CSV table of C-alpha atoms in Angstrom, one decimal:
chain,number,residue,atom,x,y,z
A,765,MET,CA,-42.8,37.4,21.4
A,766,SER,CA,-40.4,39.6,21.7
A,767,GLU,CA,-40.3,40.2,25.3
A,768,SER,CA,-37.6,38.9,27.4
A,769,ASP,CA,-35.2,38.8,24.7
A,770,LYS,CA,-32.2,40.2,27.2
A,771,PRO,CA,-29.0,40.6,25.1
A,772,GLY,CA,-26.7,37.2,25.8
A,773,ALA,CA,-29.8,35.0,25.5
A,774,LEU,CA,-28.1,33.4,22.1
A,775,GLN,CA,-28.4,30.2,23.2
A,776,ASP,CA,-31.9,30.4,24.2
A,777,LEU,CA,-32.7,32.4,20.8
A,778,ASP,CA,-30.8,29.2,18.8
A,779,ALA,CA,-33.0,26.7,20.9
A,780,ARG,CA,-36.2,28.7,20.0
A,781,LEU,CA,-35.2,28.5,16.2
A,782,ARG,CA,-34.2,24.9,16.3
A,783,ARG,CA,-37.5,24.1,17.9
A,784,LEU,CA,-39.6,26.5,15.3
A,785,LYS,CA,-37.8,24.6,12.7
A,786,ALA,CA,-38.4,21.5,13.8
A,787,GLN,CA,-42.5,22.9,14.1
A,788,GLU,CA,-42.0,24.2,10.6
A,789,HIS,CA,-41.4,20.5,8.8
A,790,PRO,CA,-44.5,19.0,9.0
A,791,PRO,CA,-44.7,17.7,5.6
A,792,GLU,CA,-47.5,20.3,4.3
A,793,ARG,CA,-46.0,23.6,4.7
A,794,ALA,CA,-45.7,26.7,2.5
A,795,GLY,CA,-46.0,26.6,-1.2
A,796,SER,CA,-49.6,25.1,-0.9
A,797,PRO,CA,-51.9,28.0,-1.1
A,798,ALA,CA,-54.5,25.3,-1.3
A,799,SER,CA,-57.7,27.0,-1.4
A,800,ARG,CA,-56.8,30.4,-2.9
A,801,SER,CA,-59.6,32.4,-4.5
A,802,GLY,CA,-61.3,30.5,-7.3
A,803,TYR,CA,-60.3,33.2,-9.4
A,804,GLY,CA,-56.6,32.3,-10.0
A,805,PHE,CA,-57.9,28.8,-10.6
A,806,ALA,CA,-60.5,29.4,-12.9
A,807,MET,CA,-57.4,31.9,-14.8
A,808,ARG,CA,-55.3,29.0,-15.2
A,809,LEU,CA,-58.1,26.6,-16.5
A,810,GLY,CA,-58.9,29.3,-19.0
A,811,VAL,CA,-55.4,29.7,-20.1
A,812,GLU,CA,-54.6,26.2,-20.3
A,813,ILE,CA,-57.1,25.6,-23.0
A,814,VAL,CA,-56.6,28.8,-24.8
A,815,ALA,CA,-52.6,28.4,-25.2
A,816,ALA,CA,-53.4,24.5,-26.4
A,817,LEU,CA,-55.7,25.7,-29.1
A,818,ILE,CA,-53.4,28.7,-30.0
A,819,VAL,CA,-50.5,26.1,-30.5
A,820,GLY,CA,-52.6,23.3,-32.1
A,821,ALA,CA,-54.2,26.0,-34.7
A,822,GLY,CA,-50.8,27.6,-35.2
A,823,ILE,CA,-49.0,24.4,-36.3
A,824,GLY,CA,-52.0,23.4,-38.3
A,825,ILE,CA,-52.0,26.7,-40.7
A,826,LEU,CA,-48.0,26.7,-40.6
A,827,LEU,CA,-48.3,23.1,-41.7
A,828,ASP,CA,-51.1,23.9,-44.4
A,829,GLN,CA,-49.1,26.8,-45.7
A,830,TRP,CA,-46.0,24.9,-46.2
A,831,LEU,CA,-47.5,21.4,-47.7
A,832,GLY,CA,-50.3,23.1,-49.5
A,833,THR,CA,-53.1,21.1,-47.8
A,834,GLY,CA,-55.8,23.2,-47.7
A,835,PRO,CA,-57.8,23.6,-44.7
A,836,TRP,CA,-57.2,19.9,-43.2
A,837,LEU,CA,-54.4,20.2,-41.2
A,838,LEU,CA,-55.6,23.2,-39.9
A,839,ILE,CA,-58.8,21.4,-38.6
A,840,ALA,CA,-57.0,18.2,-37.3
A,841,PHE,CA,-54.5,20.2,-35.1
A,842,PHE,CA,-57.3,22.2,-33.6
A,843,VAL,CA,-59.1,19.3,-32.6
A,844,LEU,CA,-55.7,17.8,-31.3
A,845,GLY,CA,-55.3,21.2,-29.8
A,846,ALA,CA,-58.2,21.4,-27.9
A,847,ALA,CA,-57.7,17.7,-26.9
A,848,ALA,CA,-54.6,18.7,-25.4
A,849,GLY,CA,-56.1,21.7,-23.7
A,850,MET,CA,-58.6,19.2,-22.0
A,851,MET,CA,-55.9,17.2,-21.2
A,852,ASN,CA,-53.8,20.0,-19.5
A,853,VAL,CA,-56.9,21.3,-17.8
A,854,TYR,CA,-57.7,17.5,-16.6
A,855,ARG,CA,-53.9,17.5,-15.2
A,856,VAL,CA,-54.4,20.7,-13.4
A,857,VAL,CA,-57.3,19.6,-11.5
A,858,ARG,CA,-56.2,16.5,-10.4
A,859,GLY,CA,-53.2,18.4,-9.1
A,860,ILE,CA,-50.4,17.3,-11.2
A,861,GLY,CA,-49.2,20.5,-12.1
A,862,GLY,CA,-48.1,21.2,-15.7
A,863,ALA,CA,-46.5,17.6,-16.1
A,864,VAL,CA,-47.1,16.2,-19.1
A,865,GLY,CA,-47.5,12.4,-18.6
A,866,TYR,CA,-49.9,10.7,-16.9
A,867,ARG,CA,-47.5,9.5,-14.0
A,868,ALA,CA,-50.3,8.8,-11.3
A,869,GLY,CA,-48.0,8.7,-8.3
A,870,GLY,CA,-44.8,8.1,-6.7
A,871,SER,CA,-42.1,9.7,-9.0
A,872,GLY,CA,-40.7,12.9,-8.3
A,873,PRO,CA,-39.7,14.2,-4.9
A,874,ASP,CA,-42.9,14.0,-3.2
A,875,GLN,CA,-46.6,14.4,-4.5
A,876,GLY,CA,-48.1,16.3,-2.2
A,877,GLN,CA,-46.1,19.3,-2.9
A,878,ARG,CA,-46.0,19.0,-6.6
A,879,SER,CA,-49.6,20.0,-6.3
A,880,GLY,CA,-49.0,22.9,-4.2
A,881,GLY,CA,-48.8,24.3,-7.5
A,882,PRO,CA,-50.1,27.8,-8.5
A,883,GLY,CA,-53.4,29.0,-8.3
A,884,GLY,CA,-54.3,26.3,-5.8
A,885,THR,CA,-53.8,23.2,-8.1
A,886,LYS,CA,-55.0,21.1,-5.2
A,887,PRO,CA,-59.0,20.1,-5.1
A,888,ALA,CA,-60.2,23.2,-3.8
A,889,GLY,CA,-61.6,23.4,-0.6
A,890,ARG,CA,-59.7,20.8,1.2
A,891,ARG,CA,-58.5,22.8,3.7
A,892,PRO,CA,-59.8,25.8,5.6
A,893,PRO,CA,-58.0,28.8,4.3
A,894,ASP,CA,-54.9,29.7,5.6
A,895,ASP,CA,-53.4,32.9,5.6
A,896,ASP,CA,-50.3,32.1,3.3
A,897,GLU,CA,-52.5,33.7,0.7
A,898,ASP,CA,-49.3,35.8,-0.3
A,899,ALA,CA,-47.0,33.0,-0.6
B,587,MET,CA,-57.8,63.8,-25.2
B,588,ALA,CA,-59.7,60.8,-25.0
B,589,ASP,CA,-56.3,59.1,-26.0
B,590,LYS,CA,-54.9,60.3,-22.9
B,591,HIS,CA,-57.1,59.4,-20.6
B,592,SER,CA,-57.6,55.6,-22.2
B,593,PRO,CA,-57.3,52.8,-19.4
B,594,LEU,CA,-54.9,51.4,-22.1
B,595,SER,CA,-52.7,54.2,-22.6
B,596,GLN,CA,-50.5,53.3,-19.7
B,597,PHE,CA,-49.3,50.2,-21.9
B,598,GLU,CA,-47.8,52.6,-24.6
B,599,ILE,CA,-44.4,52.0,-25.5
B,600,LYS,CA,-42.5,55.1,-25.4
B,601,THR,CA,-39.1,55.8,-27.0
B,602,LEU,CA,-36.9,57.6,-25.0
B,603,VAL,CA,-33.5,57.4,-26.7
B,604,PRO,CA,-34.2,56.5,-30.3
B,605,ILE,CA,-31.3,53.8,-31.3
B,606,ARG,CA,-31.3,52.0,-34.7
B,607,LEU,CA,-29.1,49.3,-35.9
B,608,GLY,CA,-29.1,48.8,-39.6
B,609,GLU,CA,-32.8,48.2,-40.3
B,610,THR,CA,-33.7,47.1,-36.9
B,611,ASP,CA,-35.2,49.7,-34.1
B,612,ILE,CA,-33.3,48.6,-30.7
B,613,SER,CA,-34.3,52.1,-29.1
B,614,PHE,CA,-34.1,52.4,-25.3
B,615,THR,CA,-38.0,52.6,-24.6
B,616,ASN,CA,-39.8,53.4,-21.1
B,617,SER,CA,-40.0,49.2,-20.9
B,618,ALA,CA,-36.6,48.9,-21.3
B,619,LEU,CA,-35.8,52.0,-18.6
B,620,VAL,CA,-38.1,49.7,-16.1
B,621,MET,CA,-36.4,46.7,-16.6
B,622,VAL,CA,-33.1,48.3,-16.0
B,623,ILE,CA,-34.6,49.8,-12.8
B,624,ALA,CA,-36.0,46.5,-11.7
B,625,VAL,CA,-32.3,45.3,-12.1
B,626,VAL,CA,-30.8,47.7,-10.4
B,627,LEU,CA,-33.1,47.5,-7.6
B,628,VAL,CA,-32.7,43.8,-7.5
B,629,VAL,CA,-29.0,44.0,-7.0
B,630,LEU,CA,-29.0,46.5,-4.8
B,631,PHE,CA,-31.8,44.9,-2.4
B,632,LEU,CA,-29.4,42.3,-2.3
B,633,THR,CA,-26.2,43.5,-1.9
B,634,ILE,CA,-27.3,46.1,0.4
B,635,GLY,CA,-29.1,43.3,2.4
B,636,SER,CA,-26.3,41.1,2.8
B,637,ARG,CA,-23.4,43.7,3.2
B,638,ARG,CA,-23.5,43.3,7.1
B,639,PRO,CA,-24.7,40.3,7.5
B,640,ALA,CA,-25.7,39.9,11.3
B,641,LEU,CA,-26.8,37.2,13.4
B,642,VAL,CA,-29.9,38.9,14.3
B,643,PRO,CA,-30.9,40.5,10.8
B,644,GLY,CA,-32.0,43.8,10.3
B,645,ARG,CA,-35.2,44.5,8.0
B,646,LEU,CA,-33.1,44.5,4.6
B,647,GLN,CA,-31.3,41.7,5.8
B,648,SER,CA,-34.4,39.8,6.7
B,649,MET,CA,-36.4,40.6,3.5
B,650,ALA,CA,-33.4,39.5,1.5
B,651,GLU,CA,-33.2,36.1,3.5
B,652,LEU,CA,-36.3,36.0,3.3
B,653,ALA,CA,-36.8,36.0,-0.3
B,654,TYR,CA,-33.5,33.7,-0.6
B,655,GLU,CA,-35.3,31.1,1.7
B,656,PHE,CA,-38.4,31.1,-0.3
B,657,VAL,CA,-37.0,30.3,-3.5
B,658,GLY,CA,-34.7,27.8,-2.1
B,659,ASN,CA,-37.6,26.1,-0.1
B,660,LEU,CA,-39.7,26.5,-3.5
B,661,ILE,CA,-37.1,24.4,-5.0
B,662,ARG,CA,-36.5,21.8,-2.4
B,663,ASP,CA,-40.1,21.0,-2.4
B,664,THR,CA,-40.9,20.9,-6.1
B,665,VAL,CA,-37.4,19.5,-7.5
B,666,GLY,CA,-35.8,18.0,-4.5
B,667,ASN,CA,-32.1,18.4,-3.8
B,668,GLU,CA,-30.9,18.1,-7.3
B,669,GLY,CA,-32.6,21.4,-8.2
B,670,ARG,CA,-30.3,23.4,-6.1
B,671,ARG,CA,-28.0,23.8,-8.7
B,672,TYR,CA,-30.7,25.7,-10.9
B,673,PHE,CA,-31.3,28.1,-7.7
B,674,PRO,CA,-29.7,31.1,-10.0
B,675,ILE,CA,-31.8,30.8,-12.9
B,676,ILE,CA,-35.0,30.5,-10.9
B,677,PHE,CA,-34.3,33.0,-8.4
B,678,THR,CA,-33.3,35.7,-11.0
B,679,VAL,CA,-36.7,34.9,-13.0
B,680,PHE,CA,-38.5,35.1,-9.7
B,681,MET,CA,-36.9,38.7,-8.7
B,682,PHE,CA,-37.3,40.2,-11.9
B,683,VAL,CA,-40.8,39.2,-12.5
B,684,LEU,CA,-41.7,40.1,-9.0
B,685,PHE,CA,-39.6,43.4,-9.1
B,686,GLY,CA,-41.5,44.1,-12.8
B,687,ASN,CA,-44.7,43.5,-11.3
B,688,LEU,CA,-44.2,45.7,-7.8
B,689,LEU,CA,-42.8,48.4,-10.0
B,690,GLY,CA,-45.6,48.5,-12.2
B,691,MET,CA,-47.7,49.3,-9.1
B,692,VAL,CA,-45.8,52.7,-8.7
B,693,PRO,CA,-48.1,55.6,-10.3
B,694,TYR,CA,-46.9,56.5,-13.5
B,695,SER,CA,-44.4,53.7,-14.1
B,696,PHE,CA,-44.8,50.8,-16.5
B,697,THR,CA,-45.6,47.3,-16.4
B,698,PHE,CA,-43.1,45.7,-18.7
B,699,THR,CA,-44.6,42.3,-17.3
B,700,SER,CA,-47.9,43.3,-19.0
B,701,HIS,CA,-46.6,43.0,-22.3
B,702,ILE,CA,-46.8,39.5,-23.9
B,703,ILE,CA,-43.8,39.6,-25.8
B,704,VAL,CA,-41.7,40.5,-22.6
B,705,THR,CA,-43.3,37.8,-20.9
B,706,PHE,CA,-43.2,35.2,-23.9
B,707,ALA,CA,-39.8,35.7,-24.3
B,708,MET,CA,-38.8,34.8,-20.6
B,709,ALA,CA,-41.2,31.7,-21.0
B,710,LEU,CA,-39.4,30.8,-24.1
B,711,VAL,CA,-35.9,31.1,-22.5
B,712,VAL,CA,-37.5,28.6,-19.8
B,713,PHE,CA,-38.8,26.3,-22.2
B,714,ILE,CA,-35.9,25.9,-24.4
B,715,ALA,CA,-33.7,25.4,-21.3
B,716,VAL,CA,-35.8,23.0,-19.8
B,717,THR,CA,-35.8,20.9,-23.1
B,718,ILE,CA,-32.4,21.0,-23.6
B,719,LEU,CA,-32.1,20.2,-20.1
B,720,GLY,CA,-34.1,17.1,-20.6
B,721,PHE,CA,-32.0,16.1,-23.8
B,722,VAL,CA,-28.9,16.8,-21.9
B,723,LYS,CA,-29.9,14.4,-18.8
B,724,HIS,CA,-31.8,11.5,-20.9
B,725,GLY,CA,-30.4,11.9,-24.6
B,726,MET,CA,-33.3,10.4,-26.9
B,727,HIS,CA,-34.6,8.8,-23.9
B,728,PHE,CA,-36.1,11.9,-23.8
B,729,PHE,CA,-38.9,11.4,-26.1
B,730,SER,CA,-40.4,8.6,-24.1
B,731,PHE,CA,-41.8,11.6,-22.0
B,732,PHE,CA,-44.5,11.7,-24.9
B,733,VAL,CA,-45.5,8.5,-24.8
B,734,PRO,CA,-48.5,7.9,-22.1
B,735,PRO,CA,-47.4,4.9,-20.1
B,736,GLY,CA,-49.9,2.0,-19.8
B,737,VAL,CA,-51.8,2.7,-23.0
B,738,SER,CA,-52.0,0.4,-25.9
B,739,LYS,CA,-50.3,1.0,-28.8
B,740,VAL,CA,-53.1,1.4,-31.1
B,741,MET,CA,-54.0,4.7,-29.3
B,742,TRP,CA,-50.2,5.8,-29.6
B,743,PRO,CA,-50.9,7.8,-33.0
B,744,LEU,CA,-53.5,9.7,-31.2
B,745,LEU,CA,-52.2,10.5,-28.1
B,746,ILE,CA,-48.3,11.2,-28.7
B,747,PRO,CA,-49.5,14.3,-30.9
B,748,ILE,CA,-51.9,15.3,-28.0
B,749,GLU,CA,-48.9,15.1,-25.5
B,750,ILE,CA,-46.7,17.0,-27.9
B,751,LEU,CA,-49.2,20.0,-28.2
B,752,SER,CA,-49.4,20.0,-24.7
B,753,TYR,CA,-46.1,20.1,-23.8
B,754,LEU,CA,-45.6,22.9,-26.8
B,755,SER,CA,-48.1,24.9,-25.1
B,756,ARG,CA,-46.3,25.3,-22.2
B,757,PRO,CA,-44.4,28.5,-23.2
B,758,ILE,CA,-47.6,30.0,-24.2
B,759,SER,CA,-49.7,29.4,-21.0
B,760,LEU,CA,-46.8,30.5,-18.9
B,761,SER,CA,-46.6,33.7,-20.7
B,762,VAL,CA,-50.2,34.1,-21.3
B,763,ARG,CA,-51.2,34.1,-17.3
B,764,LEU,CA,-48.5,36.6,-16.5
B,765,PHE,CA,-49.5,39.0,-18.9
B,766,ALA,CA,-52.9,38.5,-18.8
B,767,ASN,CA,-53.1,38.9,-14.8
B,768,MET,CA,-51.1,42.3,-15.1
B,769,LEU,CA,-52.9,43.7,-17.9
B,770,ALA,CA,-56.4,43.0,-16.8
B,771,GLY,CA,-55.6,44.1,-13.2
B,772,HIS,CA,-54.2,47.4,-14.7
B,773,THR,CA,-56.9,48.1,-17.0
B,774,LEU,CA,-59.5,47.3,-14.3
B,775,LEU,CA,-57.4,49.8,-11.9
B,776,LYS,CA,-57.5,52.3,-14.6
B,777,VAL,CA,-61.4,51.9,-15.6
B,778,PHE,CA,-62.6,52.3,-11.8
B,779,ALA,CA,-60.1,55.0,-11.3
B,780,GLY,CA,-61.6,57.1,-14.2
B,781,PHE,CA,-65.5,56.4,-12.5
B,782,VAL,CA,-63.9,58.6,-9.7
B,783,PRO,CA,-64.1,62.0,-11.1
B,784,ALA,CA,-67.1,61.3,-13.4
B,785,LEU,CA,-69.2,60.5,-10.5
B,786,GLY,CA,-68.5,63.5,-8.4
B,787,VAL,CA,-69.7,62.9,-4.7
B,788,ALA,CA,-70.6,59.5,-5.4
B,789,GLY,CA,-66.9,58.9,-6.6
B,790,VAL,CA,-65.9,57.7,-3.1
B,791,LEU,CA,-67.5,54.4,-3.9
B,792,PRO,CA,-65.0,53.5,-6.5
B,793,LEU,CA,-62.7,55.5,-4.8
B,794,ALA,CA,-62.8,52.8,-2.0
B,795,PHE,CA,-63.2,49.9,-4.6
B,796,VAL,CA,-59.9,50.9,-6.3
B,797,SER,CA,-58.1,51.3,-2.9
B,798,ALA,CA,-59.2,47.7,-2.2
B,799,LEU,CA,-58.1,46.9,-5.7
B,800,THR,CA,-54.6,47.7,-5.3
B,801,GLY,CA,-54.2,45.9,-2.4
B,802,LEU,CA,-55.2,42.9,-4.4
B,803,GLU,CA,-53.1,43.8,-7.4
B,804,ILE,CA,-50.1,43.8,-5.0
B,805,VAL,CA,-50.8,40.6,-3.8
B,806,ILE,CA,-51.2,39.3,-7.9
B,807,ALA,CA,-47.9,41.0,-8.2
B,808,PHE,CA,-46.2,38.4,-5.7
B,809,LEU,CA,-48.7,35.5,-6.9
B,810,GLN,CA,-47.7,35.4,-10.4
B,811,ALA,CA,-44.2,36.0,-9.9
B,812,TYR,CA,-44.5,32.9,-7.5
B,813,VAL,CA,-46.6,30.9,-10.1
B,814,PHE,CA,-44.0,31.7,-12.8
B,815,ALA,CA,-41.1,30.3,-10.4
B,816,ILE,CA,-43.1,27.4,-9.4
B,817,LEU,CA,-43.6,26.7,-13.0
B,818,THR,CA,-40.4,26.8,-13.8
B,819,CYS,CA,-39.6,24.4,-11.1
B,820,LEU,CA,-42.2,22.0,-12.1
B,821,TYR,CA,-40.9,21.8,-15.8
B,822,ILE,CA,-37.3,21.5,-14.4
B,823,ASN,CA,-38.2,18.7,-12.5
B,824,ASP,CA,-40.1,17.0,-15.1
B,825,ALA,CA,-37.1,17.4,-17.4
B,826,LEU,CA,-34.8,15.7,-14.5
B,827,HIS,CA,-37.5,12.8,-13.7
B,828,LEU,CA,-39.2,11.7,-16.7
B,829,HIS,CA,-42.0,9.1,-15.9
């Protein structure tokens, strides 16, 4: 790579930089650690469920204490929290990141990149592993 | 003695300078010390890196530019051009978490990102800021965020609470992810390191494993900072463009 860099070759450097920049831009570039180890992905799914459950149960307990309605709101919100957790997992797996709502496509800057999210939110194994592991 | 060698003793908060403000304990702890070190290092890294800007950058300048461009690209890819003005907060969060994670890899130091209260406070700041941003941008229309489109009204009483819970779970999943990764990784390192002296000659096996694990931990340090930053971007994107 770095052979032939005689000083004064700034023009050359400029040209090379421009060429590389042009190459770099095919839409799927960084930010898509597509098929990372399943560890991060599994971690993410687990965390999503647990987080929603914690929020649901927490709200249920607080409301119960406030309204004095026995265990009923806790039960209701626990179930709702579980549903929200499932929904989060579904979204992560579908690759629509942490988005609330269903937006199947279209909105946002571009759909392909948003799924380049953490922990390989893309359907795993779509691309051969590349070395952007440390992205 | 068992206390000293517990794999969890590394997470202990130690008071360095006791300070009391009325009833509240606001002592300067080892956690706070590492945070200050992280901030100082980030500032030094960026100022020294950009002190003598050269057309062909040196090592430090190159690293500083790399960090800048990395976050810049992240924002452009996830939020688009109007995300540019949120660059400062995202860059700050990213660098702070990254340096916190990496400083935690220094032996005898302290990993402040392994404490849920630290990560939760950061996640809560992001969450509240994003919610306010959503209200500022869209006013009351922001609530339409919780109404799934294309669903009959009969289902609304069920689906809207689920959406709201799902939204409220964001700061928790954001903070728990970072904290759990750091806590689990560092505990694992300590546990395996504890096997080394216990096994005598066979201790080379856990030693090799710990070496490999250290590399993995450094990758995770980068990855979790990246995840924290990208999720912040996604949340900002959601607040800017409701569906």
